[in-house]
mmCIF file of C-alpha atoms and ligand atoms in Angstrom:
data_model
loop_
_atom_site.group_PDB
_atom_site.id
_atom_site.type_symbol
_atom_site.label_atom_id
_atom_site.label_comp_id
_atom_site.label_asym_id
_atom_site.label_seq_id
_atom_site.Cartn_x
_atom_site.Cartn_y
_atom_site.Cartn_z
ATOM 1 C CA MET A 1 -45.316 -108.601 24.740
ATOM 2 C CA ILE A 2 -46.978 -105.369 25.820
ATOM 3 C CA VAL A 3 -48.661 -105.688 29.222
ATOM 4 C CA THR A 4 -50.253 -103.369 31.772
ATOM 5 C CA THR A 5 -48.148 -102.167 34.670
ATOM 6 C CA THR A 6 -50.572 -103.831 37.107
ATOM 7 C CA GLN A 7 -49.662 -107.251 35.713
ATOM 8 C CA ILE A 8 -45.967 -106.790 36.434
ATOM 9 C CA PHE A 9 -46.386 -104.846 39.702
ATOM 10 C CA ARG A 10 -48.015 -107.888 41.272
ATOM 11 C CA HIS A 11 -44.886 -109.928 40.669
ATOM 12 C CA ALA A 12 -42.552 -107.239 42.020
ATOM 13 C CA TYR A 13 -44.401 -105.945 45.077
ATOM 14 C CA GLY A 14 -42.275 -105.915 48.223
ATOM 15 C CA LYS A 15 -39.361 -107.685 46.512
ATOM 16 C CA TYR A 16 -37.978 -105.474 43.744
ATOM 17 C CA ALA A 17 -38.863 -102.461 41.586
ATOM 18 C CA ILE A 18 -39.474 -102.217 37.846
ATOM 19 C CA GLY A 19 -37.408 -99.677 35.933
ATOM 20 C CA ALA A 20 -39.499 -97.041 34.137
ATOM 21 C CA TYR A 21 -37.270 -95.530 31.473
ATOM 22 C CA ASN A 22 -38.063 -92.511 29.279
ATOM 23 C CA ILE A 23 -37.161 -92.570 25.619
ATOM 24 C CA ASN A 24 -37.138 -89.909 22.921
ATOM 25 C CA ASN A 25 -35.459 -91.523 19.935
ATOM 26 C CA LEU A 26 -34.412 -94.692 18.120
ATOM 27 C CA GLU A 27 -31.019 -95.130 19.771
ATOM 28 C CA GLN A 28 -32.495 -94.885 23.277
ATOM 29 C CA ALA A 29 -35.206 -97.390 22.299
ATOM 30 C CA VAL A 30 -32.755 -99.952 20.902
ATOM 31 C CA GLY A 31 -30.369 -99.610 23.863
ATOM 32 C CA LEU A 32 -33.309 -99.978 26.254
ATOM 33 C CA PHE A 33 -34.709 -103.139 24.665
ATOM 34 C CA ARG A 34 -31.262 -104.699 24.368
ATOM 35 C CA GLY A 35 -30.425 -103.895 27.981
ATOM 36 C CA ASN A 36 -33.630 -105.394 29.297
ATOM 37 C CA LEU A 37 -32.849 -108.625 27.438
ATOM 38 C CA GLY A 38 -29.188 -108.723 28.399
ATOM 39 C CA LYS A 39 -28.152 -108.204 24.780
ATOM 40 C CA ILE A 40 -25.348 -105.702 24.423
ATOM 41 C CA LYS A 41 -23.695 -105.595 21.019
ATOM 42 C CA SER A 42 -26.490 -106.612 18.664
ATOM 43 C CA ASN A 43 -30.249 -107.117 18.432
ATOM 44 C CA THR A 44 -29.792 -110.697 17.291
ATOM 45 C CA GLU A 45 -27.477 -112.099 19.965
ATOM 46 C CA PRO A 46 -29.233 -114.504 22.354
ATOM 47 C CA ALA A 47 -31.005 -112.970 25.336
ATOM 48 C CA ASN A 48 -29.361 -113.504 28.714
ATOM 49 C CA PRO A 49 -32.032 -114.715 31.178
ATOM 50 C CA ALA A 50 -29.713 -114.087 34.149
ATOM 51 C CA VAL A 51 -30.122 -110.334 33.663
ATOM 52 C CA SER A 52 -33.301 -110.018 31.560
ATOM 53 C CA ALA A 53 -35.996 -107.833 33.091
ATOM 54 C CA PRO A 54 -39.571 -106.661 32.611
ATOM 55 C CA PHE A 55 -39.674 -102.885 32.170
ATOM 56 C CA ILE A 56 -41.840 -99.844 31.625
ATOM 57 C CA LEU A 57 -41.204 -97.697 28.599
ATOM 58 C CA GLN A 58 -42.238 -94.115 29.332
ATOM 59 C CA ILE A 59 -43.161 -91.412 26.898
ATOM 60 C CA SER A 60 -43.479 -87.836 28.135
ATOM 61 C CA ARG A 61 -45.566 -85.156 26.489
ATOM 62 C CA GLY A 62 -42.298 -83.559 25.378
ATOM 63 C CA ALA A 63 -41.210 -86.829 23.773
ATOM 64 C CA ARG A 64 -44.554 -87.124 21.946
ATOM 65 C CA SER A 65 -44.260 -83.643 20.503
ATOM 66 C CA TYR A 66 -40.493 -83.745 19.797
ATOM 67 C CA THR A 67 -41.315 -84.701 16.216
ATOM 68 C CA ASP A 68 -44.685 -86.403 15.906
ATOM 69 C CA LYS A 69 -45.921 -88.998 18.416
ATOM 70 C CA ARG A 70 -46.444 -91.443 15.540
ATOM 71 C CA PHE A 71 -42.711 -91.684 14.884
ATOM 72 C CA LEU A 72 -41.955 -92.694 18.477
ATOM 73 C CA GLU A 73 -44.888 -95.096 18.598
ATOM 74 C CA ALA A 74 -43.751 -96.670 15.326
ATOM 75 C CA ILE A 75 -40.264 -97.202 16.780
ATOM 76 C CA ILE A 76 -41.807 -99.019 19.744
ATOM 77 C CA ARG A 77 -44.015 -101.182 17.533
ATOM 78 C CA ALA A 78 -40.916 -102.087 15.493
ATOM 79 C CA ALA A 79 -38.971 -102.858 18.682
ATOM 80 C CA GLU A 80 -41.743 -105.217 19.777
ATOM 81 C CA GLU A 81 -41.192 -107.158 16.533
ATOM 82 C CA VAL A 82 -37.390 -107.056 16.668
ATOM 83 C CA PHE A 83 -37.354 -108.089 20.359
ATOM 84 C CA PRO A 84 -40.292 -110.529 20.703
ATOM 85 C CA GLU A 85 -38.938 -111.827 24.050
ATOM 86 C CA ALA A 86 -39.421 -108.440 25.757
ATOM 87 C CA ILE A 87 -42.201 -107.911 28.321
ATOM 88 C CA PHE A 88 -42.986 -104.245 28.846
ATOM 89 C CA ALA A 89 -45.695 -101.675 29.481
ATOM 90 C CA VAL A 90 -46.169 -98.549 27.342
ATOM 91 C CA HIS A 91 -46.786 -95.660 29.706
ATOM 92 C CA LEU A 92 -47.577 -91.954 29.333
ATOM 93 C CA ASP A 93 -45.390 -89.988 31.767
ATOM 94 C CA HIS A 94 -46.830 -86.849 33.451
ATOM 95 C CA GLY A 95 -49.949 -86.570 31.318
ATOM 96 C CA THR A 96 -52.569 -83.855 31.307
ATOM 97 C CA GLU A 97 -56.215 -84.929 31.139
ATOM 98 C CA GLU A 98 -56.368 -84.213 27.415
ATOM 99 C CA VAL A 99 -53.188 -86.143 26.574
ATOM 100 C CA CYS A 100 -54.320 -89.052 28.782
ATOM 101 C CA TYR A 101 -57.511 -89.323 26.712
ATOM 102 C CA ASP A 102 -55.522 -89.251 23.495
ATOM 103 C CA CYS A 103 -53.336 -92.126 24.751
ATOM 104 C CA ILE A 104 -56.263 -94.125 26.154
ATOM 105 C CA ASP A 105 -58.182 -93.792 22.896
ATOM 106 C CA SER A 106 -55.126 -94.717 20.800
ATOM 107 C CA GLY A 107 -55.307 -98.329 22.026
ATOM 108 C CA PHE A 108 -51.486 -98.441 22.157
ATOM 109 C CA TYR A 109 -50.699 -97.256 25.684
ATOM 110 C CA THR A 110 -51.442 -99.751 28.454
ATOM 111 C CA SER A 111 -50.890 -97.215 31.222
ATOM 112 C CA VAL A 112 -51.223 -93.463 31.630
ATOM 113 C CA MET A 113 -50.126 -91.059 34.331
ATOM 114 C CA ILE A 114 -52.512 -88.244 35.101
ATOM 115 C CA ASP A 115 -50.482 -85.622 36.885
ATOM 116 C CA ALA A 116 -52.822 -83.125 38.508
ATOM 117 C CA SER A 117 -50.563 -82.867 41.565
ATOM 118 C CA HIS A 118 -50.233 -79.099 41.125
ATOM 119 C CA GLU A 119 -54.011 -78.743 41.688
ATOM 120 C CA GLU A 120 -55.531 -78.578 45.153
ATOM 121 C CA PHE A 121 -56.641 -81.898 46.697
ATOM 122 C CA GLU A 122 -60.322 -81.949 45.643
ATOM 123 C CA LYS A 123 -59.551 -80.824 42.105
ATOM 124 C CA ASN A 124 -56.774 -83.452 41.787
ATOM 125 C CA ILE A 125 -59.303 -86.106 42.879
ATOM 126 C CA GLU A 126 -61.925 -84.838 40.438
ATOM 127 C CA ILE A 127 -59.567 -84.864 37.428
ATOM 128 C CA THR A 128 -57.929 -88.167 38.353
ATOM 129 C CA LYS A 129 -61.311 -89.887 38.831
ATOM 130 C CA ARG A 130 -62.468 -88.780 35.384
ATOM 131 C CA VAL A 131 -59.309 -90.206 33.793
ATOM 132 C CA VAL A 132 -59.581 -93.451 35.791
ATOM 133 C CA ASP A 133 -63.186 -93.997 34.665
ATOM 134 C CA ARG A 134 -62.331 -93.444 31.030
ATOM 135 C CA ALA A 135 -59.114 -95.516 31.190
ATOM 136 C CA HIS A 136 -60.667 -98.484 33.000
ATOM 137 C CA ALA A 137 -63.463 -98.639 30.435
ATOM 138 C CA LYS A 138 -60.725 -99.415 27.880
ATOM 139 C CA GLY A 139 -58.564 -101.700 30.038
ATOM 140 C CA VAL A 140 -55.889 -99.040 30.574
ATOM 141 C CA VAL A 141 -54.409 -98.526 34.054
ATOM 142 C CA VAL A 142 -53.760 -95.188 35.719
ATOM 143 C CA GLU A 143 -50.934 -93.758 37.802
ATOM 144 C CA ALA A 144 -51.754 -90.539 39.662
ATOM 145 C CA GLU A 145 -49.653 -88.189 41.777
ATOM 146 C CA LEU A 146 -50.248 -86.625 45.163
ATOM 147 C CA GLY A 147 -47.806 -84.171 46.706
ATOM 148 C CA GLN A 148 -45.177 -82.333 44.731
ATOM 149 C CA LEU A 149 -41.615 -83.139 43.766
ATOM 150 C CA GLY A 150 -39.140 -80.286 43.468
ATOM 151 C CA GLY A 151 -37.665 -79.066 40.208
ATOM 152 C CA VAL A 152 -39.178 -78.779 36.756
ATOM 153 C CA GLU A 153 -41.700 -81.248 35.302
ATOM 154 C CA GLU A 154 -42.515 -80.476 31.707
ATOM 155 C CA ASP A 155 -43.622 -76.830 32.005
ATOM 156 C CA VAL A 156 -44.537 -76.839 35.722
ATOM 157 C CA VAL A 157 -42.015 -75.544 38.271
ATOM 158 C CA ALA A 158 -42.776 -77.012 41.699
ATOM 159 C CA ASP A 159 -41.690 -76.603 45.320
ATOM 160 C CA VAL A 160 -41.337 -79.851 47.268
ATOM 161 C CA LYS A 161 -44.544 -80.791 49.101
ATOM 162 C CA LEU A 162 -44.285 -84.245 50.665
ATOM 163 C CA THR A 163 -47.278 -86.544 50.242
ATOM 164 C CA ASP A 164 -49.570 -86.621 53.267
ATOM 165 C CA PRO A 165 -50.196 -90.292 54.265
ATOM 166 C CA ASP A 166 -53.851 -89.765 55.309
ATOM 167 C CA GLN A 167 -54.598 -87.854 52.141
ATOM 168 C CA ALA A 168 -52.926 -90.624 50.114
ATOM 169 C CA ALA A 169 -55.336 -93.208 51.551
ATOM 170 C CA GLU A 170 -58.362 -91.003 50.850
ATOM 171 C CA PHE A 171 -57.091 -90.138 47.356
ATOM 172 C CA VAL A 172 -56.616 -93.779 46.337
ATOM 173 C CA GLU A 173 -60.000 -94.791 47.760
ATOM 174 C CA ARG A 174 -61.918 -91.961 46.071
ATOM 175 C CA THR A 175 -60.193 -92.012 42.661
ATOM 176 C CA GLY A 176 -59.623 -95.756 42.175
ATOM 177 C CA CYS A 177 -56.205 -95.027 40.647
ATOM 178 C CA ASP A 178 -54.082 -98.145 40.137
ATOM 179 C CA SER A 179 -50.799 -96.761 41.464
ATOM 180 C CA LEU A 180 -49.701 -93.595 43.206
ATOM 181 C CA ALA A 181 -46.624 -91.434 42.656
ATOM 182 C CA VAL A 182 -45.565 -90.015 45.988
ATOM 183 C CA ALA A 183 -43.403 -87.039 46.874
ATOM 184 C CA ILE A 184 -40.790 -88.345 49.313
ATOM 185 C CA GLY A 185 -38.019 -85.806 48.913
ATOM 186 C CA THR A 186 -36.811 -86.511 45.363
ATOM 187 C CA SER A 187 -36.979 -84.128 42.423
ATOM 188 C CA HIS A 188 -36.522 -84.337 38.669
ATOM 189 C CA GLY A 189 -33.248 -83.498 36.946
ATOM 190 C CA VAL A 190 -29.566 -83.480 37.926
ATOM 191 C CA ALA A 191 -29.753 -81.597 41.255
ATOM 192 C CA LYS A 192 -31.915 -83.429 43.764
ATOM 193 C CA PHE A 193 -30.464 -82.979 47.221
ATOM 194 C CA VAL A 194 -28.456 -80.397 49.138
ATOM 195 C CA GLY A 195 -26.275 -81.322 52.142
ATOM 196 C CA GLN A 196 -27.830 -84.060 54.285
ATOM 197 C CA GLN A 197 -31.085 -84.296 52.307
ATOM 198 C CA GLY A 198 -32.142 -87.666 50.899
ATOM 199 C CA VAL A 199 -35.115 -89.954 50.274
ATOM 200 C CA ARG A 200 -37.630 -89.635 53.126
ATOM 201 C CA PHE A 201 -38.075 -93.311 53.978
ATOM 202 C CA ASP A 202 -39.922 -92.342 57.159
ATOM 203 C CA ARG A 203 -42.623 -90.682 55.059
ATOM 204 C CA LEU A 204 -42.681 -93.542 52.550
ATOM 205 C CA GLN A 205 -43.269 -96.066 55.320
ATOM 206 C CA GLN A 206 -46.111 -93.991 56.788
ATOM 207 C CA ILE A 207 -47.751 -93.793 53.348
ATOM 208 C CA GLN A 208 -47.430 -97.550 52.796
ATOM 209 C CA GLN A 209 -48.993 -98.267 56.195
ATOM 210 C CA LYS A 210 -52.080 -96.164 55.368
ATOM 211 C CA LEU A 211 -52.732 -97.790 51.983
ATOM 212 C CA PRO A 212 -54.376 -101.166 51.255
ATOM 213 C CA PRO A 213 -51.906 -104.097 51.457
ATOM 214 C CA GLY A 214 -49.967 -104.537 48.211
ATOM 215 C CA TYR A 215 -50.885 -101.106 46.823
ATOM 216 C CA PRO A 216 -48.269 -100.065 44.200
ATOM 217 C CA LEU A 217 -46.277 -96.894 44.859
ATOM 218 C CA VAL A 218 -44.120 -95.007 42.357
ATOM 219 C CA MET A 219 -40.911 -93.043 42.899
ATOM 220 C CA HIS A 220 -40.287 -90.209 40.457
ATOM 221 C CA GLY A 221 -37.047 -88.261 40.241
ATOM 222 C CA ALA A 222 -35.087 -91.435 40.986
ATOM 223 C CA SER A 223 -32.014 -91.018 38.795
ATOM 224 C CA SER A 224 -28.768 -91.526 40.680
ATOM 225 C CA VAL A 225 -26.861 -88.915 38.625
ATOM 226 C CA PRO A 226 -23.628 -90.938 38.782
ATOM 227 C CA ARG A 227 -20.471 -88.913 39.344
ATOM 228 C CA GLU A 228 -18.685 -90.969 36.673
ATOM 229 C CA TRP A 229 -21.050 -89.810 33.913
ATOM 230 C CA VAL A 230 -21.075 -86.195 35.063
ATOM 231 C CA GLU A 231 -17.261 -86.204 35.063
ATOM 232 C CA ARG A 232 -17.139 -87.761 31.596
ATOM 233 C CA ILE A 233 -19.520 -85.102 30.271
ATOM 234 C CA ASN A 234 -17.511 -82.287 31.820
ATOM 235 C CA ALA A 235 -14.213 -83.778 30.575
ATOM 236 C CA ALA A 236 -15.678 -83.680 27.071
ATOM 237 C CA GLY A 237 -16.675 -80.018 27.262
ATOM 238 C CA GLY A 238 -19.868 -80.125 29.349
ATOM 239 C CA GLN A 239 -20.580 -77.826 32.241
ATOM 240 C CA LEU A 240 -22.785 -79.669 34.734
ATOM 241 C CA LYS A 241 -22.508 -78.271 38.249
ATOM 242 C CA ASN A 242 -23.981 -79.036 41.703
ATOM 243 C CA THR A 243 -25.287 -82.451 40.715
ATOM 244 C CA SER A 244 -26.699 -85.059 43.124
ATOM 245 C CA GLY A 245 -29.017 -88.052 42.810
ATOM 246 C CA VAL A 246 -30.749 -90.897 44.625
ATOM 247 C CA PRO A 247 -28.146 -93.444 45.832
ATOM 248 C CA GLU A 248 -28.747 -96.683 43.938
ATOM 249 C CA ASP A 249 -28.766 -98.639 47.205
ATOM 250 C CA ASP A 250 -31.980 -96.789 48.060
ATOM 251 C CA TYR A 251 -33.898 -98.522 45.271
ATOM 252 C CA LEU A 252 -34.312 -101.889 46.992
ATOM 253 C CA GLU A 253 -34.940 -100.160 50.313
ATOM 254 C CA ALA A 254 -37.836 -98.308 48.680
ATOM 255 C CA ALA A 255 -39.046 -101.514 47.008
ATOM 256 C CA LYS A 256 -39.411 -103.145 50.429
ATOM 257 C CA MET A 257 -41.752 -100.276 51.358
ATOM 258 C CA GLY A 258 -44.098 -100.777 48.417
ATOM 259 C CA VAL A 259 -42.365 -98.860 45.608
ATOM 260 C CA VAL A 260 -42.752 -101.008 42.479
ATOM 261 C CA LYS A 261 -41.974 -98.442 39.767
ATOM 262 C CA ILE A 262 -38.827 -96.337 39.747
ATOM 263 C CA ASN A 263 -38.639 -93.543 37.165
ATOM 264 C CA ILE A 264 -35.317 -92.911 35.475
ATOM 265 C CA ASP A 265 -34.881 -90.368 32.720
ATOM 266 C CA THR A 266 -31.980 -88.087 33.675
ATOM 267 C CA ASP A 267 -29.439 -90.942 33.994
ATOM 268 C CA GLY A 268 -30.208 -92.082 30.451
ATOM 269 C CA ARG A 269 -29.720 -88.529 29.225
ATOM 270 C CA LEU A 270 -26.363 -88.320 31.000
ATOM 271 C CA VAL A 271 -25.137 -91.520 29.354
ATOM 272 C CA TRP A 272 -26.348 -90.223 25.986
ATOM 273 C CA CYS A 273 -24.660 -86.861 26.475
ATOM 274 C CA ALA A 274 -21.322 -88.349 27.606
ATOM 275 C CA VAL A 275 -21.085 -90.799 24.704
ATOM 276 C CA TYR A 276 -22.059 -88.253 22.071
ATOM 277 C CA ARG A 277 -19.738 -85.550 23.461
ATOM 278 C CA GLU A 278 -16.830 -88.007 23.616
ATOM 279 C CA SER A 279 -17.543 -89.211 20.111
ATOM 280 C CA PHE A 280 -17.450 -85.695 18.671
ATOM 281 C CA ARG A 281 -14.333 -84.884 20.702
ATOM 282 C CA ASP A 282 -12.529 -88.071 19.677
ATOM 283 C CA ASN A 283 -13.581 -88.145 16.016
ATOM 284 C CA PRO A 284 -13.299 -84.495 14.962
ATOM 285 C CA SER A 285 -13.292 -85.173 11.236
ATOM 286 C CA ASP A 286 -16.251 -87.610 11.336
ATOM 287 C CA PHE A 287 -19.701 -86.270 10.524
ATOM 288 C CA ASP A 288 -21.631 -89.539 10.215
ATOM 289 C CA PRO A 289 -24.682 -89.509 12.557
ATOM 290 C CA ARG A 290 -24.267 -93.274 12.982
ATOM 291 C CA THR A 291 -20.845 -93.003 14.622
ATOM 292 C CA PRO A 292 -22.040 -91.734 18.039
ATOM 293 C CA GLY A 293 -25.265 -93.763 17.737
ATOM 294 C CA LYS A 294 -23.321 -97.027 17.278
ATOM 295 C CA LEU A 295 -21.214 -96.191 20.325
ATOM 296 C CA PHE A 296 -24.223 -95.218 22.428
ATOM 297 C CA MET A 297 -26.523 -98.245 21.982
ATOM 298 C CA PRO A 298 -24.267 -100.894 23.607
ATOM 299 C CA VAL A 299 -23.170 -98.516 26.356
ATOM 300 C CA TYR A 300 -26.785 -97.703 27.164
ATOM 301 C CA ALA A 301 -27.710 -101.405 27.110
ATOM 302 C CA GLU A 302 -24.979 -102.100 29.661
ATOM 303 C CA TYR A 303 -26.141 -99.200 31.769
ATOM 304 C CA ILE A 304 -29.726 -100.541 31.783
ATOM 305 C CA ILE A 305 -28.430 -103.956 32.896
ATOM 306 C CA HIS A 306 -26.566 -102.272 35.747
ATOM 307 C CA LYS A 307 -29.639 -100.246 36.711
ATOM 308 C CA ASN A 308 -31.908 -103.313 36.671
ATOM 309 C CA LYS A 309 -29.451 -105.130 38.957
ATOM 310 C CA MET A 310 -29.739 -102.252 41.429
ATOM 311 C CA LEU A 311 -33.551 -102.331 41.149
ATOM 312 C CA GLY A 312 -33.629 -106.098 41.633
ATOM 313 C CA SER A 313 -35.545 -106.593 38.349
ATOM 314 C CA ALA A 314 -32.567 -108.157 36.521
ATOM 315 C CA GLY A 315 -33.163 -111.878 36.109
ATOM 316 C CA GLN A 316 -36.940 -111.678 36.766
ATOM 317 C CA LEU A 317 -38.158 -111.795 33.156
ATOM 318 C CA GLU A 318 -38.706 -115.545 32.804
ATOM 319 C CA SER A 319 -40.495 -115.767 36.130
ATOM 320 C CA VAL A 320 -42.790 -112.895 35.045
ATOM 321 C CA ARG A 321 -43.410 -114.684 31.748
ATOM 322 C CA ALA A 322 -44.334 -117.881 33.573
ATOM 323 C CA MET A 323 -46.751 -115.940 35.810
ATOM 324 C CA LEU A 324 -48.379 -114.273 32.795
ATOM 325 C CA THR A 325 -48.745 -117.442 30.765
ATOM 326 C CA GLN A 326 -50.185 -119.379 33.711
ATOM 327 C CA GLY A 327 -52.814 -116.593 34.025
HETATM 328 O O1 G3H B 1 -40.570 -85.968 34.583
HETATM 329 C C1 G3H B 1 -40.085 -85.559 33.540
HETATM 330 C C2 G3H B 1 -39.371 -86.504 32.658
HETATM 331 O O2 G3H B 1 -38.008 -86.532 32.980
HETATM 332 C C3 G3H B 1 -39.643 -86.156 31.227
HETATM 333 O O3 G3H B 1 -38.872 -85.077 30.802
HETATM 334 O O4 G3H B 1 -40.625 -83.677 29.711
HETATM 335 O O5 G3H B 1 -38.212 -83.272 29.245
HETATM 336 O O6 G3H B 1 -39.353 -85.314 28.361
HETATM 337 P P1 G3H B 1 -39.293 -84.284 29.439
HETATM 338 P P1 13P B 2 -35.202 -88.220 36.885
HETATM 339 O O1 13P B 2 -35.131 -86.815 36.414
HETATM 340 O O2 13P B 2 -34.616 -88.366 38.252
HETATM 341 O O3 13P B 2 -34.637 -89.192 35.927
HETATM 342 O O4 13P B 2 -36.765 -88.592 37.053
HETATM 343 C C1 13P B 2 -37.499 -89.011 35.939
HETATM 344 C C2 13P B 2 -38.971 -89.037 36.178
HETATM 345 O O5 13P B 2 -39.456 -88.966 37.288
HETATM 346 C C3 13P B 2 -39.820 -89.185 34.993
HETATM 347 O O6 13P B 2 -41.177 -89.113 35.299
HETATM 348 ZN ZN1 ZN B 3 -41.565 -87.764 36.942
#
């Protein structure tokens, strides 16, 4: 069942966070759906309610243009049929105004992110408000961003600029956006923190206090960049250096301060890279594209289960379903 993020945020607020996972291909999609249903080895094994979770499937502009957006969308439509028990939102990650309109008009996305965070305050408000008006007219919800994460987002290179709590309150009031991505010290990619740096919970708490009660916040750049996966990649010929991520114990801490959506892309890429590198290393005479894919899907499913446990969303699916069916 495809839902809006607002429907599932209500259930999570203050208690746990929903995992927002980026996908680019079939194997990531299958591993993601299996993981969120507690299925590991096959699509047809029974779901495991003890770990099943609602989730947000994210598609970036890069993912849409990797081949043709219709291929990725068709994979998701097929996954909805293969995994009818799943409850998820289809979300555009880091959209421009133009791409937001394309997704809103498609009737397939239930949520879009307009990212005009690189613009100055008034311009960000102006663009975001236009997208909100057009999205709400079609029943689509909107995530916006204020402040700037570090690192590279799509084609924009940004310096960290923490979200100002007073501006956040004004921004939400004037744009009517349904959730807000805040800059609280994280950045995209494998290198997030240096030395003693970490998530700025002090700033997050100040932002939450300025916003209306129950207002949904989003944490981008939330991958934990686990040492285990970096080491496996490097042992199989990779060269990842100076890596650091958000400690997984921070997820529930952030959830208590109003973060309901936690964005994870890099960790999924690391798992993908490790499994594929190891497969090529360990099967040097094999050239079947299905060999690494078959290894990856169950490993990724298990990783999603682990991640959802850390987010607190594991085991919430049936309660979300009951809430949705009761109206
Ligand atoms: O925030 C960026 C996401 O990790 C998407 O990355 O644009 O390379 O697909 P991508
Ligand atoms: P990571 O690079 O930490 O996975 O962040 C992903 C993200 O914020 C996608 O919007
Ligand atoms: Zn992001």
